[in-house]
Amino acid sequence: MAESTPSTANAPDWMAPHSLLRISVVVALLTIVLKTLAWWLTGSVGLLSDALESFVNLAGAVFALTMVTIAKRPADTDHPYGHHKAEYFSAGFEGILVIGASLAIAWAALARLWNPQPLEQLGWGLALSVVSSALNGLLAVAMLRSARQHRSMALEGDARHLLTDVWTSAGVVIGLMGAALTGWLRPWP
C-alpha cells in the first residue's frame, strides 16, 4: 500500500509513487521514439522487439498509475478497509505483460534467424538503444527506492519490469555488437 511513513516524510515530491509513475509514462513514450528510430535506422529485429517492449512498458506504467490512484481512495461502504489492494493487480498485470512480450520477442527473433538481413547504421542504432536503456535504468532505481519507502507493490512491479527491459536491451546491444564485429548474421557461420 502506498502510504506516508516517517521515512517518506522527507522524500522529495518527485519520489512519490504518483510522480514516478507519471515520469515512467513520459520515459516510456520517449523510449518508444528512441528505440523505434534505432530499429528504423538499422533494420534490426532485435531493436524492433526492443521498441515493441517499450509499448508494453507504457501500458504497464499507465496501469500502475491507475492502480496507485485507486489505492489512495479512502475506505467506503463497499471497501471498509480501503482500496490499497488495487496495487496487487498492477504487480500481476506487469508479470503478464513481461511474459507476453517475451513470447512475442522470441517469435520475431526466431523468424529473423532463418531469414537474416544486413544491418544498417548500427552505431546510431546502438547509441539510441543505450540512451533509452540508461533512462529506464535510472528510473527503475529511483522507483525501487521509492517503492520500498512507500511500500508500493505497483511501483515495485513497474520498476522490476523496467529493470528486465534494461537487461534484455543489454542482450540486444551485445548481440548486435557481436554481429557487427564478426560479420555473422546467424548464430552459426
mmCIF file with all atom_site columns, C-alpha atoms in Angstrom:
data_model
loop_
_atom_site.group_PDB
_atom_site.id
_atom_site.type_symbol
_atom_site.label_atom_id
_atom_site.label_alt_id
_atom_site.label_comp_id
_atom_site.label_asym_id
_atom_site.label_entity_id
_atom_site.label_seq_id
_atom_site.pdbx_PDB_ins_code
_atom_site.Cartn_x
_atom_site.Cartn_y
_atom_site.Cartn_z
_atom_site.occupancy
_atom_site.B_iso_or_equiv
_atom_site.pdbx_formal_charge
_atom_site.auth_seq_id
_atom_site.auth_comp_id
_atom_site.auth_asym_id
_atom_site.auth_atom_id
_atom_site.pdbx_PDB_model_num
ATOM 1   C CA . MET A 1 1   ? 0.000   0.000   0.000   1.00 0.00 ? 1   MET A CA 1
ATOM 2   C CA . ALA A 1 2   ? 1.331   3.431   -0.864  1.00 0.00 ? 2   ALA A CA 1
ATOM 3   C CA . GLU A 1 3   ? 1.281   5.383   2.365   1.00 0.00 ? 3   GLU A CA 1
ATOM 4   C CA . SER A 1 4   ? 3.282   8.063   4.092   1.00 0.00 ? 4   SER A CA 1
ATOM 5   C CA . THR A 1 5   ? 5.677   6.775   6.723   1.00 0.00 ? 5   THR A CA 1
ATOM 6   C CA . PRO A 1 6   ? 8.329   8.574   8.763   1.00 0.00 ? 6   PRO A CA 1
ATOM 7   C CA . SER A 1 7   ? 10.930  7.519   6.166   1.00 0.00 ? 7   SER A CA 1
ATOM 8   C CA . THR A 1 8   ? 8.872   9.122   3.370   1.00 0.00 ? 8   THR A CA 1
ATOM 9   C CA . ALA A 1 9   ? 8.036   12.362  5.134   1.00 0.00 ? 9   ALA A CA 1
ATOM 10  C CA . ASN A 1 10  ? 11.313  13.953  3.998   1.00 0.00 ? 10  ASN A CA 1
ATOM 11  C CA . ALA A 1 11  ? 11.309  12.445  0.483   1.00 0.00 ? 11  ALA A CA 1
ATOM 12  C CA . PRO A 1 12  ? 11.099  14.925  -2.400  1.00 0.00 ? 12  PRO A CA 1
ATOM 13  C CA . ASP A 1 13  ? 7.724   15.155  -4.154  1.00 0.00 ? 13  ASP A CA 1
ATOM 14  C CA . TRP A 1 14  ? 9.093   13.710  -7.387  1.00 0.00 ? 14  TRP A CA 1
ATOM 15  C CA . MET A 1 15  ? 9.917   10.478  -5.489  1.00 0.00 ? 15  MET A CA 1
ATOM 16  C CA . ALA A 1 16  ? 6.250   9.869   -4.595  1.00 0.00 ? 16  ALA A CA 1
ATOM 17  C CA . PRO A 1 17  ? 4.667   6.881   -6.394  1.00 0.00 ? 17  PRO A CA 1
ATOM 18  C CA . HIS A 1 18  ? 2.263   9.050   -8.432  1.00 0.00 ? 18  HIS A CA 1
ATOM 19  C CA . SER A 1 19  ? 5.080   11.322  -9.575  1.00 0.00 ? 19  SER A CA 1
ATOM 20  C CA . LEU A 1 20  ? 7.422   8.486   -10.505 1.00 0.00 ? 20  LEU A CA 1
ATOM 21  C CA . LEU A 1 21  ? 4.678   6.660   -12.395 1.00 0.00 ? 21  LEU A CA 1
ATOM 22  C CA . ARG A 1 22  ? 3.903   9.830   -14.352 1.00 0.00 ? 22  ARG A CA 1
ATOM 23  C CA . ILE A 1 23  ? 7.623   10.111  -15.114 1.00 0.00 ? 23  ILE A CA 1
ATOM 24  C CA . SER A 1 24  ? 7.536   6.440   -16.139 1.00 0.00 ? 24  SER A CA 1
ATOM 25  C CA . VAL A 1 25  ? 4.804   7.193   -18.695 1.00 0.00 ? 25  VAL A CA 1
ATOM 26  C CA . VAL A 1 26  ? 6.882   10.042  -20.155 1.00 0.00 ? 26  VAL A CA 1
ATOM 27  C CA . VAL A 1 27  ? 10.048  7.912   -20.231 1.00 0.00 ? 27  VAL A CA 1
ATOM 28  C CA . ALA A 1 28  ? 8.115   5.077   -21.910 1.00 0.00 ? 28  ALA A CA 1
ATOM 29  C CA . LEU A 1 29  ? 6.941   7.470   -24.636 1.00 0.00 ? 29  LEU A CA 1
ATOM 30  C CA . LEU A 1 30  ? 10.486  8.761   -25.086 1.00 0.00 ? 30  LEU A CA 1
ATOM 31  C CA . THR A 1 31  ? 11.953  5.254   -25.278 1.00 0.00 ? 31  THR A CA 1
ATOM 32  C CA . ILE A 1 32  ? 9.312   4.274   -27.841 1.00 0.00 ? 32  ILE A CA 1
ATOM 33  C CA . VAL A 1 33  ? 10.560  7.109   -30.048 1.00 0.00 ? 33  VAL A CA 1
ATOM 34  C CA . LEU A 1 34  ? 14.267  6.360   -29.445 1.00 0.00 ? 34  LEU A CA 1
ATOM 35  C CA . LYS A 1 35  ? 14.016  2.601   -29.909 1.00 0.00 ? 35  LYS A CA 1
ATOM 36  C CA . THR A 1 36  ? 11.727  2.870   -32.940 1.00 0.00 ? 36  THR A CA 1
ATOM 37  C CA . LEU A 1 37  ? 14.233  5.241   -34.520 1.00 0.00 ? 37  LEU A CA 1
ATOM 38  C CA . ALA A 1 38  ? 17.027  2.779   -33.661 1.00 0.00 ? 38  ALA A CA 1
ATOM 39  C CA . TRP A 1 39  ? 15.118  -0.004  -35.415 1.00 0.00 ? 39  TRP A CA 1
ATOM 40  C CA . TRP A 1 40  ? 14.303  2.210   -38.402 1.00 0.00 ? 40  TRP A CA 1
ATOM 41  C CA . LEU A 1 41  ? 17.966  3.162   -38.831 1.00 0.00 ? 41  LEU A CA 1
ATOM 42  C CA . THR A 1 42  ? 19.339  -0.370  -38.512 1.00 0.00 ? 42  THR A CA 1
ATOM 43  C CA . GLY A 1 43  ? 16.615  -2.739  -39.692 1.00 0.00 ? 43  GLY A CA 1
ATOM 44  C CA . SER A 1 44  ? 17.452  -4.940  -36.689 1.00 0.00 ? 44  SER A CA 1
ATOM 45  C CA . VAL A 1 45  ? 14.629  -7.171  -35.486 1.00 0.00 ? 45  VAL A CA 1
ATOM 46  C CA . GLY A 1 46  ? 16.310  -7.124  -32.069 1.00 0.00 ? 46  GLY A CA 1
ATOM 47  C CA . LEU A 1 47  ? 15.851  -3.367  -31.894 1.00 0.00 ? 47  LEU A CA 1
ATOM 48  C CA . LEU A 1 48  ? 12.300  -3.726  -33.261 1.00 0.00 ? 48  LEU A CA 1
ATOM 49  C CA . SER A 1 49  ? 11.452  -6.137  -30.452 1.00 0.00 ? 49  SER A CA 1
ATOM 50  C CA . ASP A 1 50  ? 13.063  -3.715  -28.006 1.00 0.00 ? 50  ASP A CA 1
ATOM 51  C CA . ALA A 1 51  ? 10.860  -0.911  -29.370 1.00 0.00 ? 51  ALA A CA 1
ATOM 52  C CA . LEU A 1 52  ? 7.751   -3.082  -29.074 1.00 0.00 ? 52  LEU A CA 1
ATOM 53  C CA . GLU A 1 53  ? 8.676   -3.854  -25.462 1.00 0.00 ? 53  GLU A CA 1
ATOM 54  C CA . SER A 1 54  ? 8.590   -0.101  -24.823 1.00 0.00 ? 54  SER A CA 1
ATOM 55  C CA . PHE A 1 55  ? 4.877   -0.130  -25.696 1.00 0.00 ? 55  PHE A CA 1
ATOM 56  C CA . VAL A 1 56  ? 4.478   -2.802  -23.024 1.00 0.00 ? 56  VAL A CA 1
ATOM 57  C CA . ASN A 1 57  ? 6.356   -0.506  -20.604 1.00 0.00 ? 57  ASN A CA 1
ATOM 58  C CA . LEU A 1 58  ? 3.890   2.264   -21.431 1.00 0.00 ? 58  LEU A CA 1
ATOM 59  C CA . ALA A 1 59  ? 0.887   0.000   -20.810 1.00 0.00 ? 59  ALA A CA 1
ATOM 60  C CA . GLY A 1 60  ? 2.394   -1.171  -17.522 1.00 0.00 ? 60  GLY A CA 1
ATOM 61  C CA . ALA A 1 61  ? 3.123   2.373   -16.345 1.00 0.00 ? 61  ALA A CA 1
ATOM 62  C CA . VAL A 1 62  ? -0.382  3.601   -17.204 1.00 0.00 ? 62  VAL A CA 1
ATOM 63  C CA . PHE A 1 63  ? -1.971  0.610   -15.455 1.00 0.00 ? 63  PHE A CA 1
ATOM 64  C CA . ALA A 1 64  ? 0.258   1.046   -12.394 1.00 0.00 ? 64  ALA A CA 1
ATOM 65  C CA . LEU A 1 65  ? -0.598  4.753   -12.222 1.00 0.00 ? 65  LEU A CA 1
ATOM 66  C CA . THR A 1 66  ? -4.298  3.885   -12.399 1.00 0.00 ? 66  THR A CA 1
ATOM 67  C CA . MET A 1 67  ? -3.995  1.291   -9.628  1.00 0.00 ? 67  MET A CA 1
ATOM 68  C CA . VAL A 1 68  ? -1.988  3.631   -7.367  1.00 0.00 ? 68  VAL A CA 1
ATOM 69  C CA . THR A 1 69  ? -4.680  6.276   -7.884  1.00 0.00 ? 69  THR A CA 1
ATOM 70  C CA . ILE A 1 70  ? -7.393  3.783   -6.927  1.00 0.00 ? 70  ILE A CA 1
ATOM 71  C CA . ALA A 1 71  ? -5.350  2.545   -3.945  1.00 0.00 ? 71  ALA A CA 1
ATOM 72  C CA . LYS A 1 72  ? -5.251  6.057   -2.478  1.00 0.00 ? 72  LYS A CA 1
ATOM 73  C CA . ARG A 1 73  ? -9.045  6.276   -2.252  1.00 0.00 ? 73  ARG A CA 1
ATOM 74  C CA . PRO A 1 74  ? -10.361 6.280   1.308   1.00 0.00 ? 74  PRO A CA 1
ATOM 75  C CA . ALA A 1 75  ? -12.415 3.472   2.778   1.00 0.00 ? 75  ALA A CA 1
ATOM 76  C CA . ASP A 1 76  ? -16.096 3.424   1.829   1.00 0.00 ? 76  ASP A CA 1
ATOM 77  C CA . THR A 1 77  ? -19.096 1.174   2.430   1.00 0.00 ? 77  THR A CA 1
ATOM 78  C CA . ASP A 1 78  ? -18.035 -1.286  -0.278  1.00 0.00 ? 78  ASP A CA 1
ATOM 79  C CA . HIS A 1 79  ? -14.380 -1.257  0.827   1.00 0.00 ? 79  HIS A CA 1
ATOM 80  C CA . PRO A 1 80  ? -14.337 -0.693  4.589   1.00 0.00 ? 80  PRO A CA 1
ATOM 81  C CA . TYR A 1 81  ? -10.568 -1.316  4.766   1.00 0.00 ? 81  TYR A CA 1
ATOM 82  C CA . GLY A 1 82  ? -9.727  0.939   1.828   1.00 0.00 ? 82  GLY A CA 1
ATOM 83  C CA . HIS A 1 83  ? -8.632  0.286   -1.732  1.00 0.00 ? 83  HIS A CA 1
ATOM 84  C CA . HIS A 1 84  ? -4.928  -0.361  -1.161  1.00 0.00 ? 84  HIS A CA 1
ATOM 85  C CA . LYS A 1 85  ? -5.132  -3.932  -2.521  1.00 0.00 ? 85  LYS A CA 1
ATOM 86  C CA . ALA A 1 86  ? -5.597  -2.466  -6.024  1.00 0.00 ? 86  ALA A CA 1
ATOM 87  C CA . GLU A 1 87  ? -1.811  -2.278  -6.247  1.00 0.00 ? 87  GLU A CA 1
ATOM 88  C CA . TYR A 1 88  ? -1.619  -6.081  -6.283  1.00 0.00 ? 88  TYR A CA 1
ATOM 89  C CA . PHE A 1 89  ? -3.492  -6.090  -9.603  1.00 0.00 ? 89  PHE A CA 1
ATOM 90  C CA . SER A 1 90  ? -0.807  -3.862  -11.055 1.00 0.00 ? 90  SER A CA 1
ATOM 91  C CA . ALA A 1 91  ? 2.016   -6.158  -9.964  1.00 0.00 ? 91  ALA A CA 1
ATOM 92  C CA . GLY A 1 92  ? 0.228   -9.161  -11.506 1.00 0.00 ? 92  GLY A CA 1
ATOM 93  C CA . PHE A 1 93  ? -0.508  -7.245  -14.703 1.00 0.00 ? 93  PHE A CA 1
ATOM 94  C CA . GLU A 1 94  ? 3.186   -6.324  -15.030 1.00 0.00 ? 94  GLU A CA 1
ATOM 95  C CA . GLY A 1 95  ? 4.103   -10.011 -14.795 1.00 0.00 ? 95  GLY A CA 1
ATOM 96  C CA . ILE A 1 96  ? 1.619   -10.949 -17.513 1.00 0.00 ? 96  ILE A CA 1
ATOM 97  C CA . LEU A 1 97  ? 2.967   -8.159  -19.735 1.00 0.00 ? 97  LEU A CA 1
ATOM 98  C CA . VAL A 1 98  ? 6.555   -9.380  -19.331 1.00 0.00 ? 98  VAL A CA 1
ATOM 99  C CA . ILE A 1 99  ? 5.595   -12.954 -20.245 1.00 0.00 ? 99  ILE A CA 1
ATOM 100 C CA . GLY A 1 100 ? 3.566   -11.823 -23.263 1.00 0.00 ? 100 GLY A CA 1
ATOM 101 C CA . ALA A 1 101 ? 6.303   -9.527  -24.519 1.00 0.00 ? 101 ALA A CA 1
ATOM 102 C CA . SER A 1 102 ? 8.974   -12.211 -24.139 1.00 0.00 ? 102 SER A CA 1
ATOM 103 C CA . LEU A 1 103 ? 6.934   -14.641 -26.239 1.00 0.00 ? 103 LEU A CA 1
ATOM 104 C CA . ALA A 1 104 ? 6.396   -12.048 -28.984 1.00 0.00 ? 104 ALA A CA 1
ATOM 105 C CA . ILE A 1 105 ? 10.084  -11.126 -28.988 1.00 0.00 ? 105 ILE A CA 1
ATOM 106 C CA . ALA A 1 106 ? 11.145  -14.785 -29.194 1.00 0.00 ? 106 ALA A CA 1
ATOM 107 C CA . TRP A 1 107 ? 8.806   -15.297 -32.158 1.00 0.00 ? 107 TRP A CA 1
ATOM 108 C CA . ALA A 1 108 ? 10.237  -12.304 -34.063 1.00 0.00 ? 108 ALA A CA 1
ATOM 109 C CA . ALA A 1 109 ? 13.831  -13.257 -33.256 1.00 0.00 ? 109 ALA A CA 1
ATOM 110 C CA . LEU A 1 110 ? 13.431  -16.859 -34.401 1.00 0.00 ? 110 LEU A CA 1
ATOM 111 C CA . ALA A 1 111 ? 11.889  -15.727 -37.690 1.00 0.00 ? 111 ALA A CA 1
ATOM 112 C CA . ARG A 1 112 ? 14.854  -13.419 -38.381 1.00 0.00 ? 112 ARG A CA 1
ATOM 113 C CA . LEU A 1 113 ? 17.385  -16.153 -37.536 1.00 0.00 ? 113 LEU A CA 1
ATOM 114 C CA . TRP A 1 114 ? 16.130  -18.124 -40.524 1.00 0.00 ? 114 TRP A CA 1
ATOM 115 C CA . ASN A 1 115 ? 15.992  -15.060 -42.788 1.00 0.00 ? 115 ASN A CA 1
ATOM 116 C CA . PRO A 1 116 ? 18.843  -12.731 -41.754 1.00 0.00 ? 116 PRO A CA 1
ATOM 117 C CA . GLN A 1 117 ? 19.092  -9.216  -43.182 1.00 0.00 ? 117 GLN A CA 1
ATOM 118 C CA . PRO A 1 118 ? 22.104  -6.882  -43.303 1.00 0.00 ? 118 PRO A CA 1
ATOM 119 C CA . LEU A 1 119 ? 22.245  -4.229  -40.591 1.00 0.00 ? 119 LEU A CA 1
ATOM 120 C CA . GLU A 1 120 ? 22.465  -0.532  -41.445 1.00 0.00 ? 120 GLU A CA 1
ATOM 121 C CA . GLN A 1 121 ? 23.795  2.417   -39.395 1.00 0.00 ? 121 GLN A CA 1
ATOM 122 C CA . LEU A 1 122 ? 24.457  0.178   -36.431 1.00 0.00 ? 122 LEU A CA 1
ATOM 123 C CA . GLY A 1 123 ? 26.385  2.808   -34.450 1.00 0.00 ? 123 GLY A CA 1
ATOM 124 C CA . TRP A 1 124 ? 23.445  5.207   -34.294 1.00 0.00 ? 124 TRP A CA 1
ATOM 125 C CA . GLY A 1 125 ? 21.004  2.420   -33.501 1.00 0.00 ? 125 GLY A CA 1
ATOM 126 C CA . LEU A 1 126 ? 23.155  1.117   -30.665 1.00 0.00 ? 126 LEU A CA 1
ATOM 127 C CA . ALA A 1 127 ? 23.665  4.621   -29.261 1.00 0.00 ? 127 ALA A CA 1
ATOM 128 C CA . LEU A 1 128 ? 19.914  5.295   -29.217 1.00 0.00 ? 128 LEU A CA 1
ATOM 129 C CA . SER A 1 129 ? 19.263  1.944   -27.557 1.00 0.00 ? 129 SER A CA 1
ATOM 130 C CA . VAL A 1 130 ? 21.906  2.568   -24.883 1.00 0.00 ? 130 VAL A CA 1
ATOM 131 C CA . VAL A 1 131 ? 20.494  6.047   -24.120 1.00 0.00 ? 131 VAL A CA 1
ATOM 132 C CA . SER A 1 132 ? 16.948  4.717   -23.759 1.00 0.00 ? 132 SER A CA 1
ATOM 133 C CA . SER A 1 133 ? 18.161  1.833   -21.580 1.00 0.00 ? 133 SER A CA 1
ATOM 134 C CA . ALA A 1 134 ? 20.048  4.267   -19.355 1.00 0.00 ? 134 ALA A CA 1
ATOM 135 C CA . LEU A 1 135 ? 16.845  6.290   -18.906 1.00 0.00 ? 135 LEU A CA 1
ATOM 136 C CA . ASN A 1 136 ? 14.934  3.126   -17.975 1.00 0.00 ? 136 ASN A CA 1
ATOM 137 C CA . GLY A 1 137 ? 17.690  2.009   -15.602 1.00 0.00 ? 137 GLY A CA 1
ATOM 138 C CA . LEU A 1 138 ? 17.903  5.321   -13.756 1.00 0.00 ? 138 LEU A CA 1
ATOM 139 C CA . LEU A 1 139 ? 14.130  5.496   -13.441 1.00 0.00 ? 139 LEU A CA 1
ATOM 140 C CA . ALA A 1 140 ? 13.922  1.883   -12.220 1.00 0.00 ? 140 ALA A CA 1
ATOM 141 C CA . VAL A 1 141 ? 16.471  2.520   -9.456  1.00 0.00 ? 141 VAL A CA 1
ATOM 142 C CA . ALA A 1 142 ? 14.545  5.596   -8.266  1.00 0.00 ? 142 ALA A CA 1
ATOM 143 C CA . MET A 1 143 ? 11.273  3.660   -8.430  1.00 0.00 ? 143 MET A CA 1
ATOM 144 C CA . LEU A 1 144 ? 12.637  0.730   -6.405  1.00 0.00 ? 144 LEU A CA 1
ATOM 145 C CA . ARG A 1 145 ? 13.879  3.086   -3.724  1.00 0.00 ? 145 ARG A CA 1
ATOM 146 C CA . SER A 1 146 ? 10.531  4.849   -3.551  1.00 0.00 ? 146 SER A CA 1
ATOM 147 C CA . ALA A 1 147 ? 8.626   1.543   -3.659  1.00 0.00 ? 147 ALA A CA 1
ATOM 148 C CA . ARG A 1 148 ? 10.444  0.405   -0.519  1.00 0.00 ? 148 ARG A CA 1
ATOM 149 C CA . GLN A 1 149 ? 9.842   3.717   1.235   1.00 0.00 ? 149 GLN A CA 1
ATOM 150 C CA . HIS A 1 150 ? 6.151   3.897   0.317   1.00 0.00 ? 150 HIS A CA 1
ATOM 151 C CA . ARG A 1 151 ? 5.523   0.133   0.378   1.00 0.00 ? 151 ARG A CA 1
ATOM 152 C CA . SER A 1 152 ? 4.065   0.318   -3.124  1.00 0.00 ? 152 SER A CA 1
ATOM 153 C CA . MET A 1 153 ? 3.623   -3.006  -4.933  1.00 0.00 ? 153 MET A CA 1
ATOM 154 C CA . ALA A 1 154 ? 2.604   -1.215  -8.136  1.00 0.00 ? 154 ALA A CA 1
ATOM 155 C CA . LEU A 1 155 ? 5.728   0.916   -8.162  1.00 0.00 ? 155 LEU A CA 1
ATOM 156 C CA . GLU A 1 156 ? 7.946   -2.070  -7.397  1.00 0.00 ? 156 GLU A CA 1
ATOM 157 C CA . GLY A 1 157 ? 6.332   -4.113  -10.174 1.00 0.00 ? 157 GLY A CA 1
ATOM 158 C CA . ASP A 1 158 ? 6.834   -1.345  -12.717 1.00 0.00 ? 158 ASP A CA 1
ATOM 159 C CA . ALA A 1 159 ? 10.435  -0.837  -11.570 1.00 0.00 ? 159 ALA A CA 1
ATOM 160 C CA . ARG A 1 160 ? 11.270  -4.533  -11.852 1.00 0.00 ? 160 ARG A CA 1
ATOM 161 C CA . HIS A 1 161 ? 9.666   -4.596  -15.294 1.00 0.00 ? 161 HIS A CA 1
ATOM 162 C CA . LEU A 1 162 ? 11.900  -1.683  -16.353 1.00 0.00 ? 162 LEU A CA 1
ATOM 163 C CA . LEU A 1 163 ? 14.977  -3.479  -14.984 1.00 0.00 ? 163 LEU A CA 1
ATOM 164 C CA . THR A 1 164 ? 14.033  -6.546  -17.019 1.00 0.00 ? 164 THR A CA 1
ATOM 165 C CA . ASP A 1 165 ? 13.818  -4.283  -20.056 1.00 0.00 ? 165 ASP A CA 1
ATOM 166 C CA . VAL A 1 166 ? 17.285  -2.887  -19.329 1.00 0.00 ? 166 VAL A CA 1
ATOM 167 C CA . TRP A 1 167 ? 18.749  -6.403  -19.211 1.00 0.00 ? 167 TRP A CA 1
ATOM 168 C CA . THR A 1 168 ? 17.006  -7.532  -22.400 1.00 0.00 ? 168 THR A CA 1
ATOM 169 C CA . SER A 1 169 ? 18.153  -4.342  -24.149 1.00 0.00 ? 169 SER A CA 1
ATOM 170 C CA . ALA A 1 170 ? 21.698  -5.076  -22.995 1.00 0.00 ? 170 ALA A CA 1
ATOM 171 C CA . GLY A 1 171 ? 21.379  -8.516  -24.572 1.00 0.00 ? 171 GLY A CA 1
ATOM 172 C CA . VAL A 1 172 ? 20.204  -6.968  -27.840 1.00 0.00 ? 172 VAL A CA 1
ATOM 173 C CA . VAL A 1 173 ? 23.107  -4.497  -27.828 1.00 0.00 ? 173 VAL A CA 1
ATOM 174 C CA . ILE A 1 174 ? 25.658  -7.244  -27.086 1.00 0.00 ? 174 ILE A CA 1
ATOM 175 C CA . GLY A 1 175 ? 24.188  -9.413  -29.839 1.00 0.00 ? 175 GLY A CA 1
ATOM 176 C CA . LEU A 1 176 ? 24.295  -6.583  -32.371 1.00 0.00 ? 176 LEU A CA 1
ATOM 177 C CA . MET A 1 177 ? 27.856  -5.715  -31.399 1.00 0.00 ? 177 MET A CA 1
ATOM 178 C CA . GLY A 1 178 ? 28.790  -9.363  -31.854 1.00 0.00 ? 178 GLY A CA 1
ATOM 179 C CA . ALA A 1 179 ? 27.163  -9.404  -35.293 1.00 0.00 ? 179 ALA A CA 1
ATOM 180 C CA . ALA A 1 180 ? 28.991  -6.203  -36.241 1.00 0.00 ? 180 ALA A CA 1
ATOM 181 C CA . LEU A 1 181 ? 32.368  -7.491  -35.027 1.00 0.00 ? 181 LEU A CA 1
ATOM 182 C CA . THR A 1 182 ? 32.104  -10.939 -36.592 1.00 0.00 ? 182 THR A CA 1
ATOM 183 C CA . GLY A 1 183 ? 30.025  -10.125 -39.654 1.00 0.00 ? 183 GLY A CA 1
ATOM 184 C CA . TRP A 1 184 ? 27.765  -13.045 -38.786 1.00 0.00 ? 184 TRP A CA 1
ATOM 185 C CA . LEU A 1 185 ? 24.056  -12.535 -39.246 1.00 0.00 ? 185 LEU A CA 1
ATOM 186 C CA . ARG A 1 186 ? 23.274  -16.044 -37.983 1.00 0.00 ? 186 ARG A CA 1
ATOM 187 C CA . PRO A 1 187 ? 24.454  -17.696 -34.762 1.00 0.00 ? 187 PRO A CA 1
ATOM 188 C CA . TRP A 1 188 ? 26.269  -20.249 -36.903 1.00 0.00 ? 188 TRP A CA 1
ATOM 189 C CA . PRO A 1 189 ? 28.926  -19.369 -39.515 1.00 0.00 ? 189 PRO A CA 1
#
